[in-house]
Coordinates of N, CA and C and ligand atoms in Angstrom, one line a residue:
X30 N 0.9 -1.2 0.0 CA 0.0 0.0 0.0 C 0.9 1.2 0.0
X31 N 1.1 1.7 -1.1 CA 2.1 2.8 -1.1 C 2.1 4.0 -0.9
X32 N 0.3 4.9 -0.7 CA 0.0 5.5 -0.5 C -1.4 6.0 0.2
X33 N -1.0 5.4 1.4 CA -2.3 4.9 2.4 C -3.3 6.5 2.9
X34 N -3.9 6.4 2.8 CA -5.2 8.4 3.4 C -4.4 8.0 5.1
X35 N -4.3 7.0 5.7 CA -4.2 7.3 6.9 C -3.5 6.0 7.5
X36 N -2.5 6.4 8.0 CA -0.9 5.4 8.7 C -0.6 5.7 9.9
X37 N -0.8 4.6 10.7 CA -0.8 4.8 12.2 C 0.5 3.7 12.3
X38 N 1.0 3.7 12.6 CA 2.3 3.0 13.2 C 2.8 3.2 14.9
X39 N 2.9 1.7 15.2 CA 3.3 2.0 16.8 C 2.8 2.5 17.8
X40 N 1.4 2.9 17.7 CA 0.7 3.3 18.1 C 0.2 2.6 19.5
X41 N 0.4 3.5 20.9 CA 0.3 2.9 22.1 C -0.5 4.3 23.0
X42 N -1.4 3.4 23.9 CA -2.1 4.9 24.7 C -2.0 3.7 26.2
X43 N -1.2 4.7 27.2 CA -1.5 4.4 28.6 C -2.3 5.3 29.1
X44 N -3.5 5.2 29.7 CA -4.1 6.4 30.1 C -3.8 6.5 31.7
X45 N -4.2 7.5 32.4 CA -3.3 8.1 33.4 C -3.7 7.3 34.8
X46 N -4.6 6.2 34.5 CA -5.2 5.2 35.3 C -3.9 4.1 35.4
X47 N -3.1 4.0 34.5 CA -2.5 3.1 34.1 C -2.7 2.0 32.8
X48 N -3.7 1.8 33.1 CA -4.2 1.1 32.1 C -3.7 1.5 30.5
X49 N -3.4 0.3 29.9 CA -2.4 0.7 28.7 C -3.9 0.2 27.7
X50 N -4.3 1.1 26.8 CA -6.1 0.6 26.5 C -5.5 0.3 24.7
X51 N -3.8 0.7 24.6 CA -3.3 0.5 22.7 C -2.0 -0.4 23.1
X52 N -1.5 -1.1 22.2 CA -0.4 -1.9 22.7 C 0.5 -1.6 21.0
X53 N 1.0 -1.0 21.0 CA 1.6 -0.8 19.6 C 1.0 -1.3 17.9
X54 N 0.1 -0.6 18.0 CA -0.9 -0.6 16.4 C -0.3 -0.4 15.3
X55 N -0.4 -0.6 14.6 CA 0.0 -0.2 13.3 C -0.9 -0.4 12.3
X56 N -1.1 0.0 11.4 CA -2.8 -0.1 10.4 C -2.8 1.3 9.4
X57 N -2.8 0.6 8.7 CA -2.5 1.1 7.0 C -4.1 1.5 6.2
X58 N -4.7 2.4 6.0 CA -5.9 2.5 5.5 C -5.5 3.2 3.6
X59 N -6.3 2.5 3.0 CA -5.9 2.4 1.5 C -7.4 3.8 0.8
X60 N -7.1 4.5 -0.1 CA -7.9 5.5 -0.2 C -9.0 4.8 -0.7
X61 N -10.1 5.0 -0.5 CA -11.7 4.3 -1.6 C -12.0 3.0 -0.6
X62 N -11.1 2.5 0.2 CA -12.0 1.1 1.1 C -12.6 1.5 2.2
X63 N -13.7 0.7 2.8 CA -14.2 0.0 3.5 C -13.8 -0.4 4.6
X64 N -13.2 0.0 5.7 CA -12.5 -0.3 6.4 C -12.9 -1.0 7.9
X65 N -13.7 -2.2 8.4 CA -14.3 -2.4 9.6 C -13.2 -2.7 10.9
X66 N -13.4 -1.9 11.5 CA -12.4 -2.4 13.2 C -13.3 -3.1 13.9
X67 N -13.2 -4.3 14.1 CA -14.1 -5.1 14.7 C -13.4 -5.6 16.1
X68 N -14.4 -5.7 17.5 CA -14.0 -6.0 18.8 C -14.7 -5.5 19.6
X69 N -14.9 -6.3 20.8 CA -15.7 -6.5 22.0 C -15.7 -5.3 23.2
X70 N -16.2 -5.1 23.7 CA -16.5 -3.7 25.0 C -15.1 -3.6 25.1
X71 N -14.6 -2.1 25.3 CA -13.5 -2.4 25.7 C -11.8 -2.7 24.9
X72 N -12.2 -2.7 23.6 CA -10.7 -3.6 23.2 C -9.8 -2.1 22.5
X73 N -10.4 -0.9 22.5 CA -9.7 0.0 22.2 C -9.9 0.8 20.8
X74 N -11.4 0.4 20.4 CA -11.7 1.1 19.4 C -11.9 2.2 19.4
X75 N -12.6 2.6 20.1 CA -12.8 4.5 20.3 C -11.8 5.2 20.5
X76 N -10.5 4.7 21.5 CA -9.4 5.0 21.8 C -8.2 5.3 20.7
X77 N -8.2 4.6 19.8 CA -7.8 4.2 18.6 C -8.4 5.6 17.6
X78 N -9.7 5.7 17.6 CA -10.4 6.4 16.5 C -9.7 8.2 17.0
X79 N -10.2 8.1 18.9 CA -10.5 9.5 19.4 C -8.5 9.8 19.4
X80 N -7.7 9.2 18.9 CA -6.3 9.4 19.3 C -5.6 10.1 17.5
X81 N -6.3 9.6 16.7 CA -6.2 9.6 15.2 C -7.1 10.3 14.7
X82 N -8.1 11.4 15.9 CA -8.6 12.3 15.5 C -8.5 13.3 16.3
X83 N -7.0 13.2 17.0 CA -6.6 14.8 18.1 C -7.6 14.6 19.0
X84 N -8.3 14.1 19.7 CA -9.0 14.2 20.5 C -8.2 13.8 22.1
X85 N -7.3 12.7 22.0 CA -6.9 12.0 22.9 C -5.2 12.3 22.3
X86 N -4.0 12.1 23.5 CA -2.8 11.9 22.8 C -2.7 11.1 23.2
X87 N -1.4 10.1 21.8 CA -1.0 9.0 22.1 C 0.4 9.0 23.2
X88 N 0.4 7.7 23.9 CA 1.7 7.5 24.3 C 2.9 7.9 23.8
X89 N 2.8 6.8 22.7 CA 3.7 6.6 21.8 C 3.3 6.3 20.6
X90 N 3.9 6.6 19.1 CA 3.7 6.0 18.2 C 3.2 7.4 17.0
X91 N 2.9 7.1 15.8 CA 3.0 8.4 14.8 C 1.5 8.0 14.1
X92 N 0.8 9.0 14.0 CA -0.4 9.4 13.0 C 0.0 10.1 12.2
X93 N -0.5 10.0 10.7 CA -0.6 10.6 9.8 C -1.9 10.2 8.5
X94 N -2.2 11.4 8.4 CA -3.9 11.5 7.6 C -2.9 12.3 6.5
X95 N -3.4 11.4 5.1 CA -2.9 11.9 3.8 C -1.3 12.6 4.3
X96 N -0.2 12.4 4.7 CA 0.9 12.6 5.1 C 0.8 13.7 5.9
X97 N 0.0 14.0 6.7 CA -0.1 15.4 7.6 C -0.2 14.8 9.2
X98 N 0.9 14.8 9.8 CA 1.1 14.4 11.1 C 0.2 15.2 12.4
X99 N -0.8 14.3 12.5 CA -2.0 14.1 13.2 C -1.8 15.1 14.7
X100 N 0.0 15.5 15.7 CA 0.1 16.0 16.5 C 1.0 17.2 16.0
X101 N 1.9 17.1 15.0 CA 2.2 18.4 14.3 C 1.6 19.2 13.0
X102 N 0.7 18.7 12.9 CA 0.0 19.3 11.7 C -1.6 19.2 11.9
X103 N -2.1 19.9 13.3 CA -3.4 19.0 13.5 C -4.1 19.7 12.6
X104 N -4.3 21.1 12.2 CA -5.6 21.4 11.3 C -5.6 20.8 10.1
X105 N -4.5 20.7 9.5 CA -4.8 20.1 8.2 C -5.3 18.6 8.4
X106 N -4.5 17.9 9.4 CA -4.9 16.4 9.2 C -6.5 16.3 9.6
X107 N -7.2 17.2 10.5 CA -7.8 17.1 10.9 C -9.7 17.5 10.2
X108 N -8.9 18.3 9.6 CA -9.6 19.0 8.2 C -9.7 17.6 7.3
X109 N -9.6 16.6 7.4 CA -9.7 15.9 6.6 C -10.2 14.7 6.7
X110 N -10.8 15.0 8.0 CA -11.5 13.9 8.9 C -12.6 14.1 9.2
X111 N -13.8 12.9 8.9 CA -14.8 13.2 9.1 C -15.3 12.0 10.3
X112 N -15.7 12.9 11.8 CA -15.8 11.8 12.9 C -17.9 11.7 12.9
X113 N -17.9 10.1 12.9 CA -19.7 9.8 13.2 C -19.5 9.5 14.9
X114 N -20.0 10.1 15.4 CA -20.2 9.5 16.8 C -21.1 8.7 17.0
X115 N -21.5 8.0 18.4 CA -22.8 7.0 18.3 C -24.2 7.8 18.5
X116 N -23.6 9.1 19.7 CA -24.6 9.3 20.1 C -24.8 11.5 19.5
X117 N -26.0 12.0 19.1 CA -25.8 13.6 18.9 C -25.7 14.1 20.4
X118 N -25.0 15.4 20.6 CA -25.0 15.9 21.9 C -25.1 17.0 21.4
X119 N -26.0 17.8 20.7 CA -26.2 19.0 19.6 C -27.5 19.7 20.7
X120 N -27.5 20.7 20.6 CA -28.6 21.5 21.1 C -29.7 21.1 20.7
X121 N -31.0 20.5 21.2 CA -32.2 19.9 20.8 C -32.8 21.5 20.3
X122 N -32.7 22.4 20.5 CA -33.8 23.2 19.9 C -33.0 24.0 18.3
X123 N -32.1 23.7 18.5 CA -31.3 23.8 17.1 C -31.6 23.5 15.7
X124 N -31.4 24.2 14.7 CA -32.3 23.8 13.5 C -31.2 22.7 12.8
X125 N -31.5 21.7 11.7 CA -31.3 21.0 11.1 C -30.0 21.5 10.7
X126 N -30.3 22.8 9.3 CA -29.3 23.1 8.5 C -28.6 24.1 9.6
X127 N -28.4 24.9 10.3 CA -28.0 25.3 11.3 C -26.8 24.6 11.9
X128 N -27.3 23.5 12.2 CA -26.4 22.6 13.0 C -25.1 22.3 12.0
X129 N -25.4 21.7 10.7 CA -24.5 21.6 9.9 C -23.8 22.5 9.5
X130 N -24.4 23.4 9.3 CA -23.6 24.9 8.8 C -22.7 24.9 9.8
X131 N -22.9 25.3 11.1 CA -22.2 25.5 12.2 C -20.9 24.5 12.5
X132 N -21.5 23.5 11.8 CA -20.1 21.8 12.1 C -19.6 22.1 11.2
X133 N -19.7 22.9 9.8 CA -19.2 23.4 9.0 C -17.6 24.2 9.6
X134 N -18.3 25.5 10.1 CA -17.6 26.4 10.5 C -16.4 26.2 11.5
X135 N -16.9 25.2 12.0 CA -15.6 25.1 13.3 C -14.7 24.5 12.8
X136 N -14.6 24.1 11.2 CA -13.8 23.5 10.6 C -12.6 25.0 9.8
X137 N -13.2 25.7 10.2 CA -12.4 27.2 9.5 C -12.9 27.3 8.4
X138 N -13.7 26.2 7.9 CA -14.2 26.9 6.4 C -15.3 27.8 5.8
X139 N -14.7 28.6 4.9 CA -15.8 29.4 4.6 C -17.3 28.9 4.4
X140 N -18.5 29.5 4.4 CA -19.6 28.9 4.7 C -20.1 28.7 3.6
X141 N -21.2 27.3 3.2 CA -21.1 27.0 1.3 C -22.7 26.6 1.7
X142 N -23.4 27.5 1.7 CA -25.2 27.1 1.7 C -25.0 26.0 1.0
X143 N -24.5 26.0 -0.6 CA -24.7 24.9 -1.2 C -24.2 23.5 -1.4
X144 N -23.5 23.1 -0.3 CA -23.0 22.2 0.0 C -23.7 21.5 0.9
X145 N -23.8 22.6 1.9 CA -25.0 22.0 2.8 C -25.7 21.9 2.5
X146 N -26.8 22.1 1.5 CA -27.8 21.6 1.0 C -27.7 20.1 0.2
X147 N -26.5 20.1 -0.3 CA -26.3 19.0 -1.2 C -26.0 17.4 -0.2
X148 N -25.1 17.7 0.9 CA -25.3 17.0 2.1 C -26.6 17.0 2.5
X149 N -27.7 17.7 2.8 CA -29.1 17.4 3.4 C -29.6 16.6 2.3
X150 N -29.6 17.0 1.3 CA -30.4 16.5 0.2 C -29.9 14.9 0.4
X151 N -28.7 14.5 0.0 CA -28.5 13.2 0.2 C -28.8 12.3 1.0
X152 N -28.7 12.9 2.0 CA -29.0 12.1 3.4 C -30.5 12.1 3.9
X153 N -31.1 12.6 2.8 CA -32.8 12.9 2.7 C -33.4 13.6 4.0
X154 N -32.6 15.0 4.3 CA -32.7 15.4 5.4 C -33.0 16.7 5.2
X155 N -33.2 17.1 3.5 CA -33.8 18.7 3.2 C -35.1 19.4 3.8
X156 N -36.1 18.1 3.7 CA -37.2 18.7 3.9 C -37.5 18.6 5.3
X157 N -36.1 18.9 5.9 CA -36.4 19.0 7.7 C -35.4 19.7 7.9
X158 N -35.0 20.6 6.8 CA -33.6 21.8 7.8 C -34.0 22.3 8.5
X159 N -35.5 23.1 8.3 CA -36.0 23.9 9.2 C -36.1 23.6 10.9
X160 N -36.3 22.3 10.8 CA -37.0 21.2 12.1 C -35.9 21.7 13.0
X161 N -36.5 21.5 14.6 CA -35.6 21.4 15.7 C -35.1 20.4 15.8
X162 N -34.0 20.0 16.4 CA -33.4 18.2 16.5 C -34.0 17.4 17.2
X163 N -34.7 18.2 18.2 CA -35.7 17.5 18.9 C -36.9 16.3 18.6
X164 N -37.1 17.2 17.1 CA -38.4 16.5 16.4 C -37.9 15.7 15.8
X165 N -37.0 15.1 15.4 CA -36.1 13.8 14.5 C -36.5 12.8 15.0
X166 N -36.8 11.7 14.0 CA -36.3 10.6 14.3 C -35.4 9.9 15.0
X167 N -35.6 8.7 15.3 CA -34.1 7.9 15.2 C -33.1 8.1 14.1
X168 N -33.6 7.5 13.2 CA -32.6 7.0 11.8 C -32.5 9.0 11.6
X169 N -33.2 9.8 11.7 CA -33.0 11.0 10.8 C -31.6 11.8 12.2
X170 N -32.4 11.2 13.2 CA -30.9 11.7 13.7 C -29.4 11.4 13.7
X171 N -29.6 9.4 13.6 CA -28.1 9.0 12.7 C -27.5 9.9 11.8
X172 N -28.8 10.1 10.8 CA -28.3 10.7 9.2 C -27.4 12.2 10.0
X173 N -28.3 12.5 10.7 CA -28.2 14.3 11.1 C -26.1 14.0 11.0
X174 N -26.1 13.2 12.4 CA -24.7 12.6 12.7 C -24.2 12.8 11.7
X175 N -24.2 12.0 10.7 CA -23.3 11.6 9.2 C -23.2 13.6 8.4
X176 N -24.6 14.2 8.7 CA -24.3 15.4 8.2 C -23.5 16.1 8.4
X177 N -23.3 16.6 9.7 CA -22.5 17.3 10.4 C -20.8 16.6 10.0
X178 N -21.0 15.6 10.3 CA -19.0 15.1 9.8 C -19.0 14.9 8.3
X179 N -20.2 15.3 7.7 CA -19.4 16.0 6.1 C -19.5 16.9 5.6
X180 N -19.8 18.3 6.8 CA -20.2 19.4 6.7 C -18.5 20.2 6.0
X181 N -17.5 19.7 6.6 CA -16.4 20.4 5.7 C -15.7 19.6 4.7
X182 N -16.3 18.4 4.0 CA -16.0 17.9 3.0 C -14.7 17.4 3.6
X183 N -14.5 16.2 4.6 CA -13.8 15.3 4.8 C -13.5 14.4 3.9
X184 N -12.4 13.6 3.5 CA -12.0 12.5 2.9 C -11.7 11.4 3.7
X185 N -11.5 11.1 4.8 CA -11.7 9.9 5.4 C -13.0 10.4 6.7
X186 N -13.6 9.1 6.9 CA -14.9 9.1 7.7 C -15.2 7.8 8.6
X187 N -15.1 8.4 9.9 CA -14.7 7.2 11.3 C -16.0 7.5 11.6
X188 N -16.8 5.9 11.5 CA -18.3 5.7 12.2 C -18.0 4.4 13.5
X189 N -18.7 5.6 14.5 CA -18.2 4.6 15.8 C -19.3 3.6 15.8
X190 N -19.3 3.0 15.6 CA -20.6 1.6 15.9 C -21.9 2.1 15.5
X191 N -21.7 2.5 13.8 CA -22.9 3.2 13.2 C -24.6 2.6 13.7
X192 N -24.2 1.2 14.2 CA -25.8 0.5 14.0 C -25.8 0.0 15.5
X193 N -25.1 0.4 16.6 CA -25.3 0.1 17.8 C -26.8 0.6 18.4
X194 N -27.7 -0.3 18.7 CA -29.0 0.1 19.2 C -29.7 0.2 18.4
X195 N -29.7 0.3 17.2 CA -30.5 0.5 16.2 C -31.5 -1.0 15.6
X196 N -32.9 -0.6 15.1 CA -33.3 -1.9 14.7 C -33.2 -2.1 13.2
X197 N -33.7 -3.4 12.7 CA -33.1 -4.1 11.6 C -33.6 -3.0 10.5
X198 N -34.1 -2.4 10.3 CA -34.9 -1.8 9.6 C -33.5 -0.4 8.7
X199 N -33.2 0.3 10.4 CA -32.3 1.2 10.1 C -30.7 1.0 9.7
X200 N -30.9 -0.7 10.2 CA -29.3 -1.0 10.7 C -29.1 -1.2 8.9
X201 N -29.9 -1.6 8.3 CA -30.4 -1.6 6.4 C -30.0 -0.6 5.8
X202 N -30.8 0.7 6.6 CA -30.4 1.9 5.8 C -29.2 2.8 5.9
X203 N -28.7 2.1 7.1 CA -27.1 3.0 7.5 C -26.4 2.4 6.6
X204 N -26.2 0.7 6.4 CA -25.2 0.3 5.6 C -25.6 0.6 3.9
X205 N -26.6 0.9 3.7 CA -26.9 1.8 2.6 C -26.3 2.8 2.1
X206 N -26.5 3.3 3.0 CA -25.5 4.9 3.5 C -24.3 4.8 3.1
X207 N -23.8 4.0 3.7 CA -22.7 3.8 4.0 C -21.7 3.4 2.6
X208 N -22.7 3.1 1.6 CA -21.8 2.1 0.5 C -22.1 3.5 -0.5
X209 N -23.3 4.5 -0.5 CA -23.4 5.5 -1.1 C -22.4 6.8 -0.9
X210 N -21.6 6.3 0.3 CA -20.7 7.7 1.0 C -19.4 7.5 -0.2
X211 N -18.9 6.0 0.1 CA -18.2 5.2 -0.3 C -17.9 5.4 -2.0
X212 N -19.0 5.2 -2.5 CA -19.3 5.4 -4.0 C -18.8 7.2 -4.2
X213 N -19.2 7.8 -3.4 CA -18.9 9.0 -3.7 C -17.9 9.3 -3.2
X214 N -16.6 9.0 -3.2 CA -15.0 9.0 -3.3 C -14.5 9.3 -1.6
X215 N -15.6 8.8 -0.5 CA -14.8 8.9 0.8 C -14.7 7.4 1.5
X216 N -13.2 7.5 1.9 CA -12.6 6.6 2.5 C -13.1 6.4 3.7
X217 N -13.5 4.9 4.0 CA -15.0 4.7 5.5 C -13.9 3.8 6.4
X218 N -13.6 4.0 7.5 CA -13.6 3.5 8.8 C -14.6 3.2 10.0
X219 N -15.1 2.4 10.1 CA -16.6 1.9 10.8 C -15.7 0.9 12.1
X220 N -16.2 1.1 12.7 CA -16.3 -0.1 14.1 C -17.2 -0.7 14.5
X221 N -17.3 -1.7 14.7 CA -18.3 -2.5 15.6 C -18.0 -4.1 16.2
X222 N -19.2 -4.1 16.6 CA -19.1 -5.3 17.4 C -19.7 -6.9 16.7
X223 N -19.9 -6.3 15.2 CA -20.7 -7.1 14.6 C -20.3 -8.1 13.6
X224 N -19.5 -8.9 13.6 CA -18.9 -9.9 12.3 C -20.0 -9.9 10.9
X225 N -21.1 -9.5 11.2 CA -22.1 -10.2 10.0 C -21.6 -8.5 9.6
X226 N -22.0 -7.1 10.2 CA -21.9 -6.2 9.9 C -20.5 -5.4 9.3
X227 N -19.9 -6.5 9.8 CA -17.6 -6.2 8.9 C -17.9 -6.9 7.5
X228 N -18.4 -8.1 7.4 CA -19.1 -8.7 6.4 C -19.5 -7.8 5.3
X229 N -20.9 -7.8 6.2 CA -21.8 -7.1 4.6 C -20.7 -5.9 4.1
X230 N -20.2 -4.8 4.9 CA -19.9 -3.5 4.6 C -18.5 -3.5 4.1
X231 N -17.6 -4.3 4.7 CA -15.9 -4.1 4.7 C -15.2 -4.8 3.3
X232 N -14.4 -3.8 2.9 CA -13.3 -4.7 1.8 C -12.3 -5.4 2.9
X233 N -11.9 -5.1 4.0 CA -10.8 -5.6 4.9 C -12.0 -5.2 6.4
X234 N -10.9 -6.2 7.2 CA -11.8 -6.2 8.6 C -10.5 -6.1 9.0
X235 N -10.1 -5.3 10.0 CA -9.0 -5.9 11.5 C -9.9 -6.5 12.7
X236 N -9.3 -7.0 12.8 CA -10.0 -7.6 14.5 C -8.5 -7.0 15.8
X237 N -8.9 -6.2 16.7 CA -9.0 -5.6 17.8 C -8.9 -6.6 19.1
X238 N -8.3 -6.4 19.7 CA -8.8 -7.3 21.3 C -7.5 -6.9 22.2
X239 N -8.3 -6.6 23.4 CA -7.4 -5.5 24.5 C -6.1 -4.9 24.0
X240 N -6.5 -4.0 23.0 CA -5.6 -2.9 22.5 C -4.8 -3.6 21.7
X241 N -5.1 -4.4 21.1 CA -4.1 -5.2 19.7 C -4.5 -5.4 18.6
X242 N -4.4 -5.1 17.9 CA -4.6 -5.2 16.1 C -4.0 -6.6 16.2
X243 N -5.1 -7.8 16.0 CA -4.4 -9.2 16.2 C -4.6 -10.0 14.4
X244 N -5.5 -9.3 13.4 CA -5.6 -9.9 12.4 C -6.1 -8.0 11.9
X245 N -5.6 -8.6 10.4 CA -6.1 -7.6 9.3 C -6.1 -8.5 8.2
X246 N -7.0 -8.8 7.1 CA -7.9 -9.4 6.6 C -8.8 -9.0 5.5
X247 N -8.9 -9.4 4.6 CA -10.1 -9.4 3.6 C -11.4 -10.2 4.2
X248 N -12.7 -9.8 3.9 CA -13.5 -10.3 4.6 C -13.6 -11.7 3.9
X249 N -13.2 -12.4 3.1 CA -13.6 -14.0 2.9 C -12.7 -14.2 4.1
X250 N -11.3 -14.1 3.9 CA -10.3 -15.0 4.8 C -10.8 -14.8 6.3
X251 N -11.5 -13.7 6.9 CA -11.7 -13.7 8.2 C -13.0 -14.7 8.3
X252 N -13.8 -14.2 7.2 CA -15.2 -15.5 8.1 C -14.4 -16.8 7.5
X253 N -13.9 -17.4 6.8 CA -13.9 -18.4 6.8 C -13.3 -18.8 8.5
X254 N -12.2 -17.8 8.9 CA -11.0 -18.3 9.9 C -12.6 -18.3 11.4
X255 N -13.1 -17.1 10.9 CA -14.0 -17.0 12.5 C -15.2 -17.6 12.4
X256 N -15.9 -18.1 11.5 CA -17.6 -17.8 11.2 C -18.0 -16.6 11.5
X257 N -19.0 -17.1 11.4 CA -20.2 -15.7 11.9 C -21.1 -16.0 13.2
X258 N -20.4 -15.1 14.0 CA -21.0 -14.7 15.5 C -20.5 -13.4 15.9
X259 N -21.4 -12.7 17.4 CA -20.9 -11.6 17.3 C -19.9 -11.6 18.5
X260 N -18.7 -10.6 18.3 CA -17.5 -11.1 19.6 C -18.1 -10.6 20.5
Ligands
LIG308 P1 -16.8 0.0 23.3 O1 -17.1 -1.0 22.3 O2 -17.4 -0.3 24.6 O3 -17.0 1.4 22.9 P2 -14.0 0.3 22.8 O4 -13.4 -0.9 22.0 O5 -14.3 1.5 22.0 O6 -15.2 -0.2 23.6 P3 -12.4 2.0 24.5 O7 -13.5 2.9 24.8 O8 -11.3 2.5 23.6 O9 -12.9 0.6 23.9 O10 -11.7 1.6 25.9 C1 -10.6 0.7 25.9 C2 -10.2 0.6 27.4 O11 -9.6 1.8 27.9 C3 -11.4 0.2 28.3 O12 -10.9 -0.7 29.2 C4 -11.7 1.5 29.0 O13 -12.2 1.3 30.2 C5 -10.3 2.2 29.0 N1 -10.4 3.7 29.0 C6 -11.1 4.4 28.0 N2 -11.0 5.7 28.3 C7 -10.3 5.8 29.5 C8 -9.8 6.9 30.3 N3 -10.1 8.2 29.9 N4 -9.1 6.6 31.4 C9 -8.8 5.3 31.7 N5 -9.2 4.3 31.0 C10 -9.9 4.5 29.9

């Protein structure tokens, strides 16, 4: 992979509890794939996501987003990152397009009505800019989520356990989502806990467990090696 959107090498996080939650990672993300981190409560996926998105510092070890070093170059690398969380923590009385505009701007970018529109529109979320957040859906608040992290036109996009809680219905239309994001030239990093869901969505799976990248994989070689169950 010669020229990977995002190279983590060595990668180690002790947090101040002691608890060491990365044991030296390394993981190569190729531009246009599919990317699932798969593993059980605990094994260091968020840790992993929130450290490779400036959120958290690492111990030890080097980030880099499209060659831009994640702790010496954080606005560019960062600018380039689009984070899904699981859950919104957005002002409920906040408008739709508002909210994105706004996730827009903290990005330093100048402000593009028409972008954000073109994000609402996709995410079938136009004919509710107006709406408070409050009045949403479930699934329209997922979408909301996905709006806001591509409100400054990110190239890579980390979905923390896009379908955690969710029922069969929506868990349908995220991976939907998900392969339409994909098609339209952004690089997907997803986590979960779900083998059938690294399956359906991933060109490659890692498998995770108490802070170790223990397999990286194409998805036939992993189910043949694991079956299908959830860790
Ligand atoms: P989940 O699927 O439950 O979200 P995860 O794979 O995302 O789990 P992390 O949230 O990265 O796992 O947590 C990894 C380990 O690090 C856990 O044992 C957790 O308790 C610990 N941990 C996370 N944040 C901190 C912190 N701020 N201080 C100390 N320990 C932490």
């Amino acid at each position: 992979m010669p020229d990977p959107i995002l190279s983590v090498t060595g990668l180690s996080k002790r947090y101040a509890t002691g608890f060491q939650a990365l044991k030296n990672v390394d993981l190569q993300i190729e531009r246009g794939e599919i990317f699932a981190l798969l593993g059980p409560n605990g094994a260091g996926k968020t840790t992993l996501i929130s450290i490779v998105c400036g959120i958290v510092n690492a111990s030890e070890g080097k980030v880099t987003v499209d060659g831009h070093d994640i702790g010496a170059d954080y606005r560019a690398a960062r600018s380039l990152i689009g984070l899904v969380p699981q859950e919104l923590t957005t002002e409920a009385f906040e408008t739709v397009f508002n909210t994105v505009s706004f996730s827009r701007g903290l990005f330093g970018k100048p402000a593009n009505p028409a972008h954000i529109e073109k994000v609402l529109r996709d995410l079938s979320l136009w004919d509710k800019k107006d709406n408070a957040i409050r009045t949403l859906s479930g699934g329209m608040k997922r979408r909301l989520l996905i709006a806001k992290a591509l409100s400054h036109e990110p190239r890579l996009l980390f979905l923390d356990e896009p379908t955690a809680g969710v029922d069969v219905t929506l868990r349908q239309e995220m991976w939907a989502l998900v392969r339409r994001l994909r098609e339209s030239g952004v690089t997907i990093i997803l986590t979960t806990h779900y083998i059938d869901e690294a399956e359906e969505m991933a060109d490659r799976i890692g498998v995770i467990s108490k802070g170790e990248i223990i397999l990286v994989e194409g998805k036939a070689e992993l189910m043949r090696k694991l079956g299908k169950k959830q860790l």
